[in-house]
XYZ file of C-alpha atoms in Angstrom:
399
model
C 0.000 0.000 0.000
C 1.624 3.192 -1.170
C 0.187 5.928 1.010
C 2.539 5.740 3.919
C 3.670 2.971 1.732
C 24.239 11.372 8.057
C 26.663 11.710 7.618
C 28.675 9.014 9.384
C 32.374 8.658 8.654
C 33.452 5.614 6.687
C 35.213 3.073 8.871
C 38.872 2.729 7.990
C 40.197 -0.702 7.075
C 40.722 -2.855 10.124
C 39.090 -0.425 12.548
C 36.570 -1.551 15.151
C 32.976 -0.813 14.206
C 32.441 1.062 17.488
C 35.499 3.296 17.193
C 35.293 6.765 18.702
C 35.556 8.327 15.245
C 32.220 6.795 14.273
C 30.431 8.904 16.883
C 31.975 12.337 16.328
C 29.038 14.743 15.740
C 28.848 16.617 12.432
C 30.158 20.163 12.666
C 26.989 21.445 10.972
C 23.464 20.101 10.691
C 23.793 20.487 6.924
C 26.499 17.810 6.856
C 24.146 14.948 7.722
C 24.080 12.243 5.064
C 21.091 11.718 2.776
C 20.792 8.786 0.371
C 18.383 6.436 -1.389
C 20.638 3.434 -0.623
C 19.830 1.374 2.468
C 23.460 0.295 2.862
C 24.536 3.922 3.260
C 22.982 3.931 6.743
C 24.109 1.548 9.463
C 21.532 0.143 11.865
C 21.517 2.659 14.757
C 23.079 1.557 18.005
C 21.841 4.477 20.100
C 25.153 6.320 20.441
C 24.775 8.327 17.228
C 23.932 11.994 17.746
C 20.615 11.753 15.905
C 19.550 8.571 17.728
C 20.897 9.067 21.245
C 17.498 9.814 22.803
C 15.578 7.113 20.908
C 15.015 3.570 22.274
C 16.423 2.031 19.092
C 16.392 -1.499 20.528
C 12.588 -1.405 20.348
C 12.585 -0.237 16.722
C 14.575 -3.117 15.205
C 11.779 -4.105 12.815
C 11.729 -0.636 11.225
C 15.438 -0.832 10.395
C 14.972 -3.872 8.124
C 13.278 -3.823 4.713
C 9.922 -5.631 4.660
C 6.742 -5.330 2.565
C 3.604 -3.549 3.683
C 0.994 -5.846 5.231
C -1.859 -4.660 3.020
C -4.345 -7.118 4.532
C -4.243 -5.284 7.840
C -4.267 -1.758 6.450
C -7.034 0.527 5.246
C -6.632 3.997 3.780
C -9.472 6.455 3.370
C -8.950 9.576 1.245
C -11.617 12.263 1.126
C -10.822 15.111 -1.247
C -12.926 18.023 -2.554
C -13.008 19.342 -6.095
C -9.700 20.751 -7.258
C -7.689 17.805 -5.897
C -6.266 14.870 -7.857
C -5.089 11.662 -6.181
C -2.726 9.372 -8.107
C 0.073 6.817 -7.771
C 3.565 7.967 -8.783
C 7.207 6.969 -8.697
C 8.527 7.670 -5.152
C 11.398 9.762 -6.553
C 9.240 11.895 -8.821
C 8.585 14.733 -6.376
C 12.254 15.467 -5.786
C 11.658 16.961 -2.340
C 12.738 14.204 0.054
C 15.898 12.147 0.179
C 16.020 9.741 3.158
C 18.151 11.053 6.019
C 18.269 8.040 8.328
C 17.966 4.259 8.358
C 14.232 4.155 9.108
C 13.385 6.552 6.298
C 15.437 4.762 3.646
C 14.029 1.372 4.723
C 10.471 2.700 4.355
C 11.429 4.114 0.950
C 12.851 0.775 -0.184
C 9.783 -1.121 1.019
C 7.261 0.747 -1.141
C 7.269 0.807 -4.936
C 4.784 3.677 -5.346
C 3.857 6.902 -3.618
C 0.402 8.404 -3.245
C 0.334 11.905 -4.693
C -2.262 14.488 -3.641
C -2.161 17.340 -6.151
C -3.935 20.627 -5.461
C -4.676 22.580 -8.619
C -2.971 25.923 -9.198
C -4.990 28.885 -7.870
C -7.544 26.553 -6.246
C -8.938 27.639 -2.876
C -10.355 24.617 -1.082
C -13.258 25.244 1.266
C -12.953 21.754 2.793
C -9.773 19.995 3.933
C -8.317 16.950 2.240
C -8.662 14.144 4.805
C -6.433 11.078 4.714
C -6.972 8.441 7.396
C -4.623 5.485 7.793
C -5.883 2.635 9.997
C -3.903 -0.537 10.752
C -4.486 -3.586 12.956
C -2.419 -6.250 14.741
C 0.908 -4.394 14.519
C 0.762 -4.407 10.730
C 3.948 -3.460 8.922
C 3.360 -0.231 7.005
C 5.749 1.483 4.592
C 4.349 4.842 3.674
C 5.032 7.454 1.044
C 2.762 10.460 0.618
C 3.396 13.404 -1.708
C 1.408 16.622 -1.299
C 1.829 19.064 -4.188
C 0.162 22.462 -3.745
C 0.014 24.314 -7.059
C 1.042 27.948 -7.317
C -1.236 30.454 -5.567
C -3.470 27.696 -4.201
C -4.853 27.606 -0.662
C -5.642 24.332 1.100
C -5.546 22.228 4.250
C -4.475 18.564 4.280
C -5.019 16.391 7.363
C -3.233 13.040 7.684
C -4.434 10.881 10.601
C -2.933 7.609 11.863
C -4.948 5.165 13.984
C -4.790 1.565 15.154
C -1.858 -0.775 15.685
C 1.161 -0.757 13.363
C 4.888 -0.796 12.886
C 4.976 2.164 10.542
C 7.903 3.695 8.713
C 6.813 6.601 6.537
C 7.978 9.419 4.293
C 5.986 12.560 3.507
C 6.949 15.093 0.835
C 5.335 18.515 0.735
C 5.850 20.862 -2.196
C 4.365 24.338 -1.863
C 4.241 26.225 -5.140
C 5.045 29.914 -5.534
C 2.531 32.072 -3.708
C 0.622 29.065 -2.325
C -0.744 28.805 1.225
C -0.834 25.256 2.643
C -1.684 23.907 6.080
C -0.563 20.315 6.625
C -1.625 18.478 9.788
C -0.223 15.085 10.776
C -2.046 13.401 13.669
C -0.725 10.358 15.533
C -3.597 8.708 17.429
C -2.085 5.227 17.435
C -2.907 2.485 19.928
C -0.512 2.018 22.832
C 1.531 -0.698 21.059
C 2.227 1.164 17.810
C 5.675 2.141 16.509
C 5.916 5.072 14.098
C 9.023 6.692 12.621
C 8.468 9.255 9.879
C 10.374 11.858 7.885
C 8.430 14.884 6.620
C 10.274 17.091 4.109
C 8.919 20.369 2.747
C 10.050 22.618 -0.098
C 8.551 26.103 0.078
C 8.343 28.237 -3.034
C 8.785 31.954 -3.604
C 6.411 34.002 -1.397
C 4.712 30.756 -0.364
C 3.497 29.808 3.096
C 3.468 26.448 4.845
C 1.988 25.718 8.241
C 3.059 22.238 9.367
C 1.279 20.961 12.489
C 2.254 17.730 14.258
C -0.122 16.310 16.856
C 1.028 13.202 18.745
C -1.374 11.688 21.257
C -0.768 7.930 20.973
C 1.678 5.154 20.201
C 4.372 3.352 22.162
C 7.180 5.071 20.230
C 6.585 7.946 17.831
C 9.396 9.872 16.165
C 8.514 12.639 13.691
C 11.367 14.372 11.840
C 10.345 17.495 9.931
C 12.706 19.249 7.516
C 11.877 22.503 5.729
C 13.792 24.414 3.052
C 13.043 27.193 0.573
C 13.256 27.298 -3.216
C 12.951 31.075 -3.468
C 12.846 34.305 -1.454
C 9.872 35.442 0.597
C 8.846 31.973 1.829
C 7.348 31.378 5.270
C 7.385 28.226 7.407
C 5.391 27.819 10.604
C 6.077 24.582 12.469
C 3.607 23.876 15.247
C 3.290 20.826 17.475
C 1.283 19.369 20.335
C 2.120 16.131 22.148
C 0.918 14.309 25.280
C 2.921 11.357 26.593
C 1.535 8.803 29.050
C 3.393 6.268 31.171
C 5.742 4.150 29.052
C 5.384 6.271 25.903
C 8.275 7.819 23.982
C 7.422 10.766 21.735
C 10.147 12.499 19.770
C 9.894 15.486 17.448
C 12.868 16.755 15.444
C 12.918 19.781 13.178
C 15.464 21.195 10.757
C 14.762 24.530 9.076
C 17.334 25.208 6.371
C 17.466 28.887 5.436
C 19.376 29.225 2.182
C 17.145 31.600 0.196
C 17.118 35.268 1.286
C 14.291 37.117 3.016
C 12.459 34.053 4.336
C 10.701 33.572 7.652
C 10.284 30.653 10.027
C 8.575 30.244 13.378
C 8.507 26.997 15.368
C 6.373 26.428 18.458
C 5.877 23.035 20.107
C 4.108 22.302 23.380
C 4.019 18.996 25.232
C 2.752 17.451 28.446
C 3.811 14.301 30.275
C 2.143 12.183 32.911
C 3.042 8.797 34.376
C 6.184 6.867 35.137
C 8.777 6.633 32.310
C 6.844 8.978 30.017
C 9.521 10.518 27.806
C 9.383 13.335 25.266
C 12.173 14.697 23.097
C 12.186 17.899 21.091
C 15.174 18.888 18.962
C 14.968 22.052 16.890
C 17.766 22.853 14.407
C 17.819 26.098 12.424
C 20.570 26.845 9.907
C 20.953 30.311 8.387
C 23.381 30.005 5.499
C 25.617 32.811 4.260
C 23.274 33.428 1.319
C 20.166 33.801 3.522
C 20.289 37.530 4.154
C 17.136 39.040 5.644
C 16.143 35.853 7.496
C 13.762 36.124 10.444
C 13.460 32.995 12.602
C 12.430 31.908 16.081
C 11.813 28.553 17.762
C 10.111 27.785 21.064
C 9.452 24.587 23.011
C 7.546 24.321 26.295
C 6.878 21.176 28.326
C 4.488 20.672 31.220
C 5.306 17.797 33.603
C 2.052 16.747 35.283
C 3.255 13.900 37.532
C 6.422 12.395 38.932
C 8.442 9.995 36.775
C 8.293 11.788 33.413
C 11.257 13.220 31.506
C 11.312 15.923 28.852
C 14.428 16.646 26.775
C 14.451 19.924 24.854
C 17.365 20.972 22.632
C 17.167 24.074 20.419
C 20.119 24.658 18.070
C 20.867 27.724 15.943
C 23.636 28.058 13.314
C 24.188 31.485 11.755
C 26.596 32.059 8.864
C 25.669 35.680 8.114
C 25.060 38.742 10.261
C 22.699 40.323 7.706
C 19.476 39.001 9.245
C 16.297 40.476 10.695
C 16.355 38.296 13.793
C 17.052 34.855 15.177
C 16.370 33.284 18.539
C 15.203 30.272 20.465
C 13.853 29.328 23.871
C 12.731 26.249 25.762
C 11.262 25.609 29.184
C 10.192 22.572 31.187
C 8.294 22.784 34.450
C 5.210 22.018 36.481
C 1.999 24.001 36.950
C 2.346 27.742 37.240
C 1.437 28.488 40.855
C 0.387 32.031 39.985
C -2.102 30.802 37.389
C -3.560 28.284 39.828
C -3.784 30.906 42.578
C -5.525 33.346 40.226
C -8.209 30.800 39.335
C -8.648 29.474 42.878
C -8.953 33.032 44.213
C -12.026 33.365 42.005
C -13.723 30.338 43.486
C -12.579 27.650 41.047
C -11.638 24.355 42.773
C -7.994 23.320 42.432
C -8.631 20.208 40.323
C -10.756 22.220 37.886
C -8.171 25.011 37.816
C -5.457 22.528 36.898
C -7.531 21.203 34.015
C -8.235 24.700 32.707
C -4.530 25.570 32.784
C -3.582 22.481 30.759
C -6.375 22.999 28.232
C -5.287 26.595 27.734
C -1.677 25.458 27.352
C -2.622 23.300 24.346
C -5.558 25.273 22.936
C -3.396 28.149 21.706
C -1.825 25.807 19.128
C -4.723 23.438 18.405
C -6.975 26.371 17.513
C -4.526 27.448 14.814
C -5.254 24.319 12.768
C -8.126 26.282 11.288
C -10.590 23.386 10.955
C -13.041 23.608 13.879
C -14.196 19.977 13.880
C -10.595 18.734 13.906
C -9.559 21.134 16.654
C -12.578 20.131 18.744
C -11.835 16.435 18.291
C -8.220 16.870 19.363
C -9.238 18.820 22.457
C -11.645 15.994 23.330
C -8.775 13.493 23.074
C -6.615 15.740 25.266
C -9.467 15.956 27.785
C -9.603 12.166 27.882
C -5.853 12.059 28.565
C -6.272 14.586 31.371
C -8.927 12.380 32.978
C -6.157 9.927 33.921
C -4.005 12.560 35.648
C -4.341 12.643 39.474
C -5.559 15.965 40.816
C -7.191 17.125 37.570
C -10.956 17.294 37.244
C -12.768 15.591 34.371
C -15.149 18.529 33.994
C -14.701 22.301 33.909
C -17.135 22.884 36.757
C -17.164 21.621 40.335
């Protein structure tokens, strides 16, 4: 089924495969290897810079090429007028080249990609909805291409549900002057494994809003890479994640500013509850020497709701030119804001209700920006259900 269908130094002759040289980090994020050849990427051992937070021992199946289990997979595509859905050669889009072992394995395991083409100058009044549902830990290799024609305006929502071992690649091409919102939702069952690479190419004066929502799965790792094909492009990377006990959720971003006068803004918010809940956020921004007039900022905030959770947050910024508008980053991890709780309790709101309102407000500022009310409402309902399992938080807004 075709929908979801590093640079590491070469070992010298006679050297041990775990030599120290094999784990020297790249001097720049741009140096990471990309390739269509599976053999160009070793199976991760967990000591590599890009895999050091990931429980790679539990992802062994996604590092070996295997076919998609089509008998346990269903794909539903709902598209309005102005959209064409077709099957294409996986290399035809020219946006994504695999950047790690899981991505290249998923690429090798699927012979075709599903292409969603939005006509030039089309303005869709309804979103394109793609729902992937798997059962019984089905093996899924995915490849989705979204091509937004020039000066079009659209929203595409990709939702994952059920039980799967899913390796996937997503390519997003935003034509000149186009405005695209792409939402990827991970609502997997508790046993699911999902590793995906999302690559975007943003045209001249085009705008992409990429929103990642992760609310389920045993291990979910979403790597999002954005670059520009012309000046004036804008990338907004938004994310919401909620990790329960035993879950690992990892979001990695790389914004590559090479074209001049482009803008990027990244904002991810996550919450954790339960023992061994683990979230990872890594945000890399590179401003190349040619990217004069760049304006960029990235922000990550994490809310730890109970004991036993761990949130890792690593923003990185590389600047090769001083001729920019602005660049910055920030991250914070903490518990409830005592001042917010005091403010609500001082107005007669019980503590457990106040805690719930604070968490809902923490997420709502991003969820509301999806722009599709029924989707935003559904996601807030799922978040409410997650909050119902957190000690000290009410299940309703009123006492």
